[in-house]
Amino acid sequence: MDNYILAIESSCDDTSASIIRNGKIVNNIVASQDVHKIYGGVVPELASRAHQSNIVPVVELAISDAKIDKSMLSSIAFTKGPGLLGSLLVGVSFAKGMAMALDIPLISVNHMQAHILAHFINDPKPSFPFLCLTVSGGHTQIVRVDDYLKMEIIGETLDDAVGEAFDKAAKLLGLPYPGGPLIDQYAQEGDPNRFEFPDTSVPGFNYSFSGIKTAILYFLREEKSKNKNFIEENLHDICASIQKKLIDMLLQKLKKAAKKTGISQIAIAGGVSANSELRRRLTHDAKQHHWTTYIPEFQYCTDNAGMIAMAAHFKFLARDFEDLSVTPEPRMKF
Ligand code: KG4
Ligand code: ZN
């Protein structure tokens, strides 16, 4: 008999549902929330309200698109954390209600682990152990992955996440939220060596991105005092230079971690892994360092329920089910 799991992702500002059949993703439905664009960042209360309106149609679409009836589901998976409490609550409560009504088990998934397990959706798949640079709007981590559900963070940001640095830099440039993809886009035609930004040095495999954000703020303030059209006239070069600096910082620690651990299977995951410069530079460095690299398909980089479904499949095989009294964990660790 086929095994179908419904997975729900609602940790931030994307409402998503996915059906996985016997470990293979059938679909990955994502409803993004445009409402945050004008505010320059995710507004938590608006995000939870939008999840409330989107969750039923998104789940219904995932089920009908898979050409199944909900009675055929063997379990319901959801993101338990990390994420915004109000957003997580919508997914957790919906999943609980549905699991209770259908009398099937509930599977809780860690959002950051799921970003990494997205690598098992398509071929080629990494083998263990591998290192994963997980880069999103809320996290920047270097993770040593020893098995599907056995992972250890060996380095992480001590302050801002790299996606946050991209978004905050974009905001200073007057670009709408989320600015990361726009910086990527404008950088395509810019000179990455035109402007220099300082490095913040932190020990080990850890990162710090708050310094560069402040440096960009002062740099722009200074240049605008000399030429009020500085941003408009130099947007491509500014974006390319900021992007280069952020990617340099990411790769420097990743190389250090690969060298120290002796692991040459290297993956990237999370929203910022959609960045074209990161993908290009990783492929370039891989040749030099004899790494085998794993870069996710775009739809599985940013938040999506496909990755939650993939993680749920491994938890289902391990019979790792959750109690109906479960509550969200906004600061969930591995
Ligand atoms: O994983 P994700 O969708 O949500 C979180 O869990 O945070 O990541 C969102 C982050 C945002 O900061 C967004 O600006 C960034 O990923 N992002 C990018 C690109 N696409 C998404 N940053 C740089 N270049 C991109 N192409
Ligand atoms: Zn994410």
CSV table of C-alpha atoms and ligand atoms in Angstrom, one decimal:
chain,number,residue,atom,x,y,z
A,1,MET,CA,0.0,0.0,0.0
A,2,ASP,CA,1.3,3.5,-0.8
A,3,ASN,CA,2.4,5.7,2.0
A,4,TYR,CA,1.2,9.3,1.8
A,5,ILE,CA,2.3,12.1,4.2
A,6,LEU,CA,0.9,15.6,4.1
A,7,ALA,CA,3.4,18.2,5.3
A,8,ILE,CA,2.7,21.8,6.3
A,9,GLU,CA,5.2,24.7,6.5
A,10,SER,CA,4.2,28.0,8.2
A,11,SER,CA,7.3,29.2,10.1
A,12,CYS,CA,7.6,32.6,8.5
A,13,ASP,CA,5.7,34.3,5.6
A,14,ASP,CA,5.1,31.4,3.2
A,15,THR,CA,2.2,29.0,3.6
A,16,SER,CA,3.1,25.7,2.0
A,17,ALA,CA,1.8,22.2,1.8
A,18,SER,CA,3.3,19.1,0.2
A,19,ILE,CA,2.4,15.5,-0.4
A,20,ILE,CA,5.1,12.9,-0.3
A,21,ARG,CA,4.4,9.3,-1.6
A,22,ASN,CA,6.7,6.5,-0.6
A,23,GLY,CA,9.6,9.0,-0.1
A,24,LYS,CA,9.0,10.8,-3.4
A,25,ILE,CA,7.7,14.4,-3.5
A,26,VAL,CA,4.4,14.6,-5.4
A,27,ASN,CA,3.9,18.3,-5.2
A,28,ASN,CA,5.1,21.4,-3.3
A,29,ILE,CA,2.4,24.2,-3.2
A,30,VAL,CA,3.6,27.6,-1.9
A,31,ALA,CA,1.5,30.7,-1.2
A,32,SER,CA,3.8,33.6,-0.6
A,33,GLN,CA,2.6,36.7,1.3
A,34,ASP,CA,3.0,40.0,-0.7
A,35,VAL,CA,1.5,42.0,2.2
A,36,HIS,CA,5.0,42.4,3.9
A,37,LYS,CA,6.6,44.1,0.9
A,38,ILE,CA,5.5,47.6,1.7
A,39,TYR,CA,6.7,47.3,5.4
A,40,GLY,CA,10.3,46.4,4.5
A,41,GLY,CA,10.1,43.1,6.5
A,42,VAL,CA,7.8,40.4,7.8
A,43,VAL,CA,5.1,41.8,10.1
A,44,PRO,CA,4.4,38.8,12.4
A,45,GLU,CA,0.7,39.6,13.0
A,46,LEU,CA,0.0,40.0,9.3
A,47,ALA,CA,1.9,36.8,8.6
A,48,SER,CA,-0.2,34.7,11.0
A,49,ARG,CA,-3.4,36.2,9.6
A,50,ALA,CA,-2.3,35.4,6.1
A,51,HIS,CA,-1.5,31.8,7.1
A,52,GLN,CA,-5.0,31.6,8.5
A,53,SER,CA,-6.5,32.5,5.2
A,54,ASN,CA,-4.1,30.5,3.0
A,55,ILE,CA,-3.8,27.2,4.9
A,56,VAL,CA,-7.1,25.6,3.9
A,57,PRO,CA,-6.8,26.3,0.1
A,58,VAL,CA,-3.1,25.4,0.1
A,59,VAL,CA,-3.7,22.1,1.8
A,60,GLU,CA,-6.8,21.3,-0.3
A,61,LEU,CA,-4.8,22.0,-3.4
A,62,ALA,CA,-1.9,19.7,-2.4
A,63,ILE,CA,-4.4,16.9,-1.7
A,64,SER,CA,-6.4,17.3,-4.9
A,65,ASP,CA,-3.3,17.8,-7.0
A,66,ALA,CA,-2.0,14.4,-5.7
A,67,LYS,CA,-5.3,12.8,-6.8
A,68,ILE,CA,-5.9,11.3,-3.4
A,69,ASP,CA,-8.5,11.6,-0.7
A,70,LYS,CA,-7.5,12.7,2.8
A,71,SER,CA,-8.5,9.4,4.2
A,72,MET,CA,-5.5,7.9,2.3
A,73,LEU,CA,-3.0,9.9,4.4
A,74,SER,CA,-0.8,7.9,6.8
A,75,SER,CA,0.4,10.9,8.8
A,76,ILE,CA,0.5,14.7,9.0
A,77,ALA,CA,3.8,16.6,9.4
A,78,PHE,CA,4.3,20.2,10.4
A,79,THR,CA,7.1,22.7,11.2
A,80,LYS,CA,7.5,22.9,15.0
A,81,GLY,CA,10.2,25.6,14.9
A,82,PRO,CA,12.3,27.7,14.7
A,83,GLY,CA,10.1,30.5,13.4
A,84,LEU,CA,7.6,33.1,14.4
A,85,LEU,CA,5.2,32.0,17.1
A,86,GLY,CA,2.0,33.2,15.6
A,87,SER,CA,2.9,31.7,12.2
A,88,LEU,CA,4.0,28.4,13.7
A,89,LEU,CA,0.8,28.2,15.7
A,90,VAL,CA,-1.4,28.2,12.6
A,91,GLY,CA,0.4,25.2,11.1
A,92,VAL,CA,0.7,23.3,14.4
A,93,SER,CA,-3.0,23.7,15.3
A,94,PHE,CA,-4.1,22.8,11.8
A,95,ALA,CA,-1.9,19.7,11.7
A,96,LYS,CA,-3.1,18.6,15.1
A,97,GLY,CA,-6.8,19.1,14.2
A,98,MET,CA,-6.4,17.1,11.0
A,99,ALA,CA,-4.4,14.3,12.7
A,100,MET,CA,-7.0,14.0,15.4
A,101,ALA,CA,-9.9,14.0,12.9
A,102,LEU,CA,-8.3,11.4,10.7
A,103,ASP,CA,-6.9,9.5,13.7
A,104,ILE,CA,-3.4,9.3,12.2
A,105,PRO,CA,0.0,10.1,13.8
A,106,LEU,CA,1.6,13.6,13.9
A,107,ILE,CA,5.2,14.3,12.9
A,108,SER,CA,7.0,17.4,14.0
A,109,VAL,CA,9.9,18.8,11.9
A,110,ASN,CA,12.7,21.1,12.7
A,111,HIS,CA,12.7,23.8,9.9
A,112,MET,CA,16.5,24.1,9.7
A,113,GLN,CA,17.0,20.3,9.5
A,114,ALA,CA,14.4,20.2,6.8
A,115,HIS,CA,16.3,22.8,4.7
A,116,ILE,CA,19.3,20.4,4.8
A,117,LEU,CA,17.2,17.3,4.1
A,118,ALA,CA,15.9,19.0,0.9
A,119,HIS,CA,19.0,17.5,-0.6
A,120,PHE,CA,17.4,14.1,-0.5
A,121,ILE,CA,14.5,15.2,-2.7
A,122,ASN,CA,16.4,14.9,-6.0
A,123,ASP,CA,19.5,13.2,-7.4
A,124,PRO,CA,22.4,13.4,-6.9
A,125,LYS,CA,22.0,12.9,-3.1
A,126,PRO,CA,24.9,13.5,-0.7
A,127,SER,CA,26.3,10.6,1.3
A,128,PHE,CA,27.3,10.9,4.9
A,129,PRO,CA,29.1,12.7,6.4
A,130,PHE,CA,28.7,16.0,4.6
A,131,LEU,CA,28.9,19.7,5.5
A,132,CYS,CA,25.9,22.0,4.9
A,133,LEU,CA,26.1,25.8,4.8
A,134,THR,CA,22.5,26.7,5.8
A,135,VAL,CA,21.9,30.3,4.9
A,136,SER,CA,18.5,31.9,5.4
A,137,GLY,CA,16.7,35.0,6.6
A,138,GLY,CA,17.0,33.9,10.2
A,139,HIS,CA,20.0,31.5,10.3
A,140,THR,CA,23.6,31.1,9.1
A,141,GLN,CA,25.0,27.8,10.1
A,142,ILE,CA,27.7,25.3,9.1
A,143,VAL,CA,26.3,21.9,9.9
A,144,ARG,CA,28.0,18.5,10.0
A,145,VAL,CA,25.5,16.0,8.8
A,146,ASP,CA,26.2,12.4,9.9
A,147,ASP,CA,22.8,10.9,9.1
A,148,TYR,CA,19.3,11.9,8.1
A,149,LEU,CA,18.4,12.9,11.6
A,150,LYS,CA,21.9,13.2,13.2
A,151,MET,CA,23.3,16.7,12.6
A,152,GLU,CA,25.6,19.0,14.6
A,153,ILE,CA,26.0,22.8,14.2
A,154,ILE,CA,29.8,23.4,14.1
A,155,GLY,CA,29.6,27.2,13.3
A,156,GLU,CA,26.9,29.8,13.3
A,157,THR,CA,26.3,33.5,13.2
A,158,LEU,CA,26.8,35.4,16.5
A,159,ASP,CA,24.4,38.1,15.5
A,160,ASP,CA,22.5,38.7,12.2
A,161,ALA,CA,21.9,36.0,9.6
A,162,VAL,CA,23.3,36.5,6.2
A,163,GLY,CA,19.8,36.7,4.6
A,164,GLU,CA,19.1,39.5,7.1
A,165,ALA,CA,22.3,41.3,6.0
A,166,PHE,CA,21.2,41.0,2.4
A,167,ASP,CA,17.7,42.3,3.2
A,168,LYS,CA,18.9,45.1,5.5
A,169,ALA,CA,21.4,46.3,2.9
A,170,ALA,CA,18.6,46.3,0.3
A,171,LYS,CA,16.4,48.3,2.6
A,172,LEU,CA,19.2,50.9,2.9
A,173,LEU,CA,19.3,51.0,-0.9
A,174,GLY,CA,15.6,51.7,-1.0
A,175,LEU,CA,14.7,48.3,-2.3
A,176,PRO,CA,11.5,46.4,-1.2
A,177,TYR,CA,11.5,43.3,1.0
A,178,PRO,CA,12.9,40.7,0.5
A,179,GLY,CA,15.8,42.5,-0.9
A,180,GLY,CA,18.2,39.5,-1.2
A,181,PRO,CA,17.0,38.4,-4.7
A,182,LEU,CA,17.0,42.0,-5.9
A,183,ILE,CA,20.6,42.6,-4.8
A,184,ASP,CA,21.4,39.3,-6.7
A,185,GLN,CA,19.6,40.7,-9.8
A,186,TYR,CA,21.2,44.1,-9.8
A,187,ALA,CA,24.7,42.7,-9.0
A,188,GLN,CA,24.6,40.7,-12.3
A,189,GLU,CA,25.6,43.9,-14.2
A,190,GLY,CA,27.8,45.4,-11.5
A,191,ASP,CA,31.5,45.6,-10.7
A,192,PRO,CA,32.1,43.6,-7.5
A,193,ASN,CA,35.5,45.2,-6.9
A,194,ARG,CA,34.3,48.8,-7.1
A,195,PHE,CA,33.6,49.3,-3.4
A,196,GLU,CA,35.3,47.7,-0.4
A,197,PHE,CA,33.6,46.8,2.9
A,198,PRO,CA,35.4,45.7,6.1
A,199,ASP,CA,35.5,42.2,7.4
A,200,THR,CA,34.4,41.3,10.9
A,201,SER,CA,36.6,38.6,12.3
A,202,VAL,CA,35.1,36.1,14.8
A,203,PRO,CA,36.7,32.9,16.1
A,204,GLY,CA,36.2,29.3,14.8
A,205,PHE,CA,33.6,28.6,12.1
A,206,ASN,CA,31.3,31.3,13.4
A,207,TYR,CA,30.1,34.4,11.6
A,208,SER,CA,29.1,38.0,12.3
A,209,PHE,CA,27.2,40.1,9.9
A,210,SER,CA,26.1,43.1,12.0
A,211,GLY,CA,29.3,45.0,11.4
A,212,ILE,CA,29.0,45.0,7.6
A,213,LYS,CA,25.4,46.2,7.9
A,214,THR,CA,26.6,49.2,9.9
A,215,ALA,CA,29.6,49.8,7.5
A,216,ILE,CA,27.1,49.9,4.6
A,217,LEU,CA,24.9,52.4,6.4
A,218,TYR,CA,27.9,54.8,7.1
A,219,PHE,CA,29.3,54.3,3.6
A,220,LEU,CA,26.0,55.2,2.0
A,221,ARG,CA,25.4,58.2,4.3
A,222,GLU,CA,28.9,59.6,3.5
A,223,GLU,CA,28.5,59.1,-0.3
A,224,LYS,CA,25.0,60.5,-0.4
A,225,SER,CA,26.2,63.7,1.4
A,226,LYS,CA,28.6,64.2,-1.6
A,227,ASN,CA,26.1,63.2,-4.3
A,228,LYS,CA,22.4,62.8,-3.5
A,229,ASN,CA,21.9,60.5,-6.5
A,230,PHE,CA,24.8,58.2,-5.5
A,231,ILE,CA,22.6,55.1,-5.0
A,232,GLU,CA,20.7,55.5,-8.3
A,233,GLU,CA,23.8,56.2,-10.3
A,234,ASN,CA,25.8,53.2,-8.8
A,235,LEU,CA,23.2,50.7,-7.8
A,236,HIS,CA,24.6,47.8,-9.8
A,237,ASP,CA,28.2,48.3,-8.5
A,238,ILE,CA,27.0,48.7,-4.9
A,239,CYS,CA,24.9,45.5,-5.1
A,240,ALA,CA,27.8,43.6,-6.7
A,241,SER,CA,30.3,44.8,-4.1
A,242,ILE,CA,28.0,44.0,-1.1
A,243,GLN,CA,27.1,40.6,-2.5
A,244,LYS,CA,30.8,39.8,-3.1
A,245,LYS,CA,31.7,40.7,0.5
A,246,LEU,CA,28.9,38.6,2.0
A,247,ILE,CA,29.7,35.5,-0.2
A,248,ASP,CA,33.5,35.9,0.5
A,249,MET,CA,32.7,35.8,4.3
A,250,LEU,CA,30.4,32.7,3.9
A,251,LEU,CA,32.9,30.8,1.8
A,252,GLN,CA,36.0,31.7,3.9
A,253,LYS,CA,34.6,29.8,7.0
A,254,LEU,CA,33.1,27.0,4.9
A,255,LYS,CA,36.6,26.3,3.4
A,256,LYS,CA,38.1,26.4,6.9
A,257,ALA,CA,35.5,23.9,8.2
A,258,ALA,CA,36.0,21.6,5.2
A,259,LYS,CA,39.8,21.7,5.8
A,260,LYS,CA,39.6,21.1,9.5
A,261,THR,CA,37.0,18.3,9.3
A,262,GLY,CA,38.5,16.7,6.2
A,263,ILE,CA,34.9,16.5,4.7
A,264,SER,CA,34.8,17.1,1.0
A,265,GLN,CA,31.1,16.7,0.4
A,266,ILE,CA,29.7,20.2,0.6
A,267,ALA,CA,26.1,21.3,0.4
A,268,ILE,CA,24.3,24.6,0.6
A,269,ALA,CA,20.7,25.1,1.8
A,270,GLY,CA,18.2,27.8,2.8
A,271,GLY,CA,16.9,30.9,1.0
A,272,VAL,CA,20.3,32.5,0.4
A,273,SER,CA,21.4,29.3,-1.4
A,274,ALA,CA,19.3,30.6,-4.3
A,275,ASN,CA,22.0,33.4,-4.7
A,276,SER,CA,23.6,33.1,-8.1
A,277,GLU,CA,27.0,34.3,-6.9
A,278,LEU,CA,27.1,31.8,-4.0
A,279,ARG,CA,26.2,29.0,-6.5
A,280,ARG,CA,28.8,30.1,-9.0
A,281,ARG,CA,31.6,30.6,-6.5
A,282,LEU,CA,30.9,27.3,-4.7
A,283,THR,CA,31.1,25.5,-8.0
A,284,HIS,CA,34.4,27.3,-8.8
A,285,ASP,CA,35.9,26.6,-5.3
A,286,ALA,CA,34.8,22.9,-5.6
A,287,LYS,CA,37.2,22.4,-8.5
A,288,GLN,CA,40.1,23.9,-6.6
A,289,HIS,CA,39.5,22.0,-3.4
A,290,HIS,CA,38.2,18.7,-5.0
A,291,TRP,CA,34.8,19.0,-3.3
A,292,THR,CA,31.7,17.3,-4.5
A,293,THR,CA,29.0,20.0,-4.1
A,294,TYR,CA,25.2,19.8,-3.7
A,295,ILE,CA,23.1,22.8,-4.7
A,296,PRO,CA,19.3,22.5,-4.3
A,297,GLU,CA,16.8,23.2,-7.0
A,298,PHE,CA,15.4,26.8,-6.6
A,299,GLN,CA,11.9,25.7,-5.3
A,300,TYR,CA,13.6,23.9,-2.4
A,301,CYS,CA,16.0,26.7,-1.4
A,302,THR,CA,13.5,29.2,0.0
A,303,ASP,CA,10.8,28.1,2.5
A,304,ASN,CA,8.7,25.2,1.2
A,305,ALA,CA,6.7,22.2,2.5
A,306,GLY,CA,8.5,19.8,0.2
A,307,MET,CA,11.6,19.9,2.5
A,308,ILE,CA,9.3,19.3,5.5
A,309,ALA,CA,7.7,16.3,3.8
A,310,MET,CA,11.2,14.9,3.0
A,311,ALA,CA,12.2,15.2,6.7
A,312,ALA,CA,8.9,13.8,7.7
A,313,HIS,CA,9.5,10.7,5.6
A,314,PHE,CA,12.7,9.9,7.5
A,315,LYS,CA,10.9,10.5,10.8
A,316,PHE,CA,8.1,8.3,9.7
A,317,LEU,CA,10.6,5.5,8.9
A,318,ALA,CA,12.1,5.9,12.4
A,319,ARG,CA,8.5,5.9,13.9
A,320,ASP,CA,9.3,9.2,15.5
A,321,PHE,CA,5.8,10.6,16.2
A,322,GLU,CA,4.7,13.6,18.1
A,323,ASP,CA,2.1,13.9,20.9
A,324,LEU,CA,-1.1,15.8,20.3
A,325,SER,CA,-0.2,18.1,23.2
A,326,VAL,CA,2.8,19.5,21.2
A,327,THR,CA,3.3,23.3,21.1
A,328,PRO,CA,5.5,25.3,18.7
A,329,GLU,CA,9.1,26.1,19.6
A,330,PRO,CA,10.1,29.5,18.1
A,331,ARG,CA,13.7,29.0,19.1
A,332,MET,CA,14.0,25.3,18.4
A,333,LYS,CA,17.5,23.9,18.3
A,334,PHE,CA,18.5,20.6,16.6
B,1,KG4,O1,14.9,30.1,3.9
B,1,KG4,P1,14.1,31.3,3.6
B,1,KG4,O2,13.1,31.3,2.5
B,1,KG4,O3,13.3,31.8,4.9
B,1,KG4,C1,13.9,31.7,6.2
B,1,KG4,O4,13.8,30.6,6.8
B,1,KG4,O5,14.5,32.7,6.6
B,1,KG4,O6,15.2,32.5,3.4
B,1,KG4,C2,14.8,33.8,3.1
B,1,KG4,C3,16.0,34.7,2.9
B,1,KG4,C4,15.7,36.2,2.7
B,1,KG4,O7,16.6,36.9,3.6
B,1,KG4,C5,16.0,36.4,1.3
B,1,KG4,O8,16.4,37.8,1.0
B,1,KG4,C6,17.1,35.5,1.0
B,1,KG4,O9,16.7,34.3,1.7
B,1,KG4,N1,17.2,35.2,-0.5
B,1,KG4,C7,18.3,35.6,-1.2
B,1,KG4,C8,18.1,35.2,-2.5
B,1,KG4,N2,16.9,34.5,-2.6
B,1,KG4,C9,16.4,34.6,-1.3
B,1,KG4,N3,19.4,36.2,-0.8
B,1,KG4,C10,20.3,36.5,-1.8
B,1,KG4,N4,20.2,36.1,-3.1
B,1,KG4,C11,19.1,35.5,-3.5
B,1,KG4,N5,19.0,35.1,-4.8
B,2,ZN,ZN,13.8,28.7,6.0
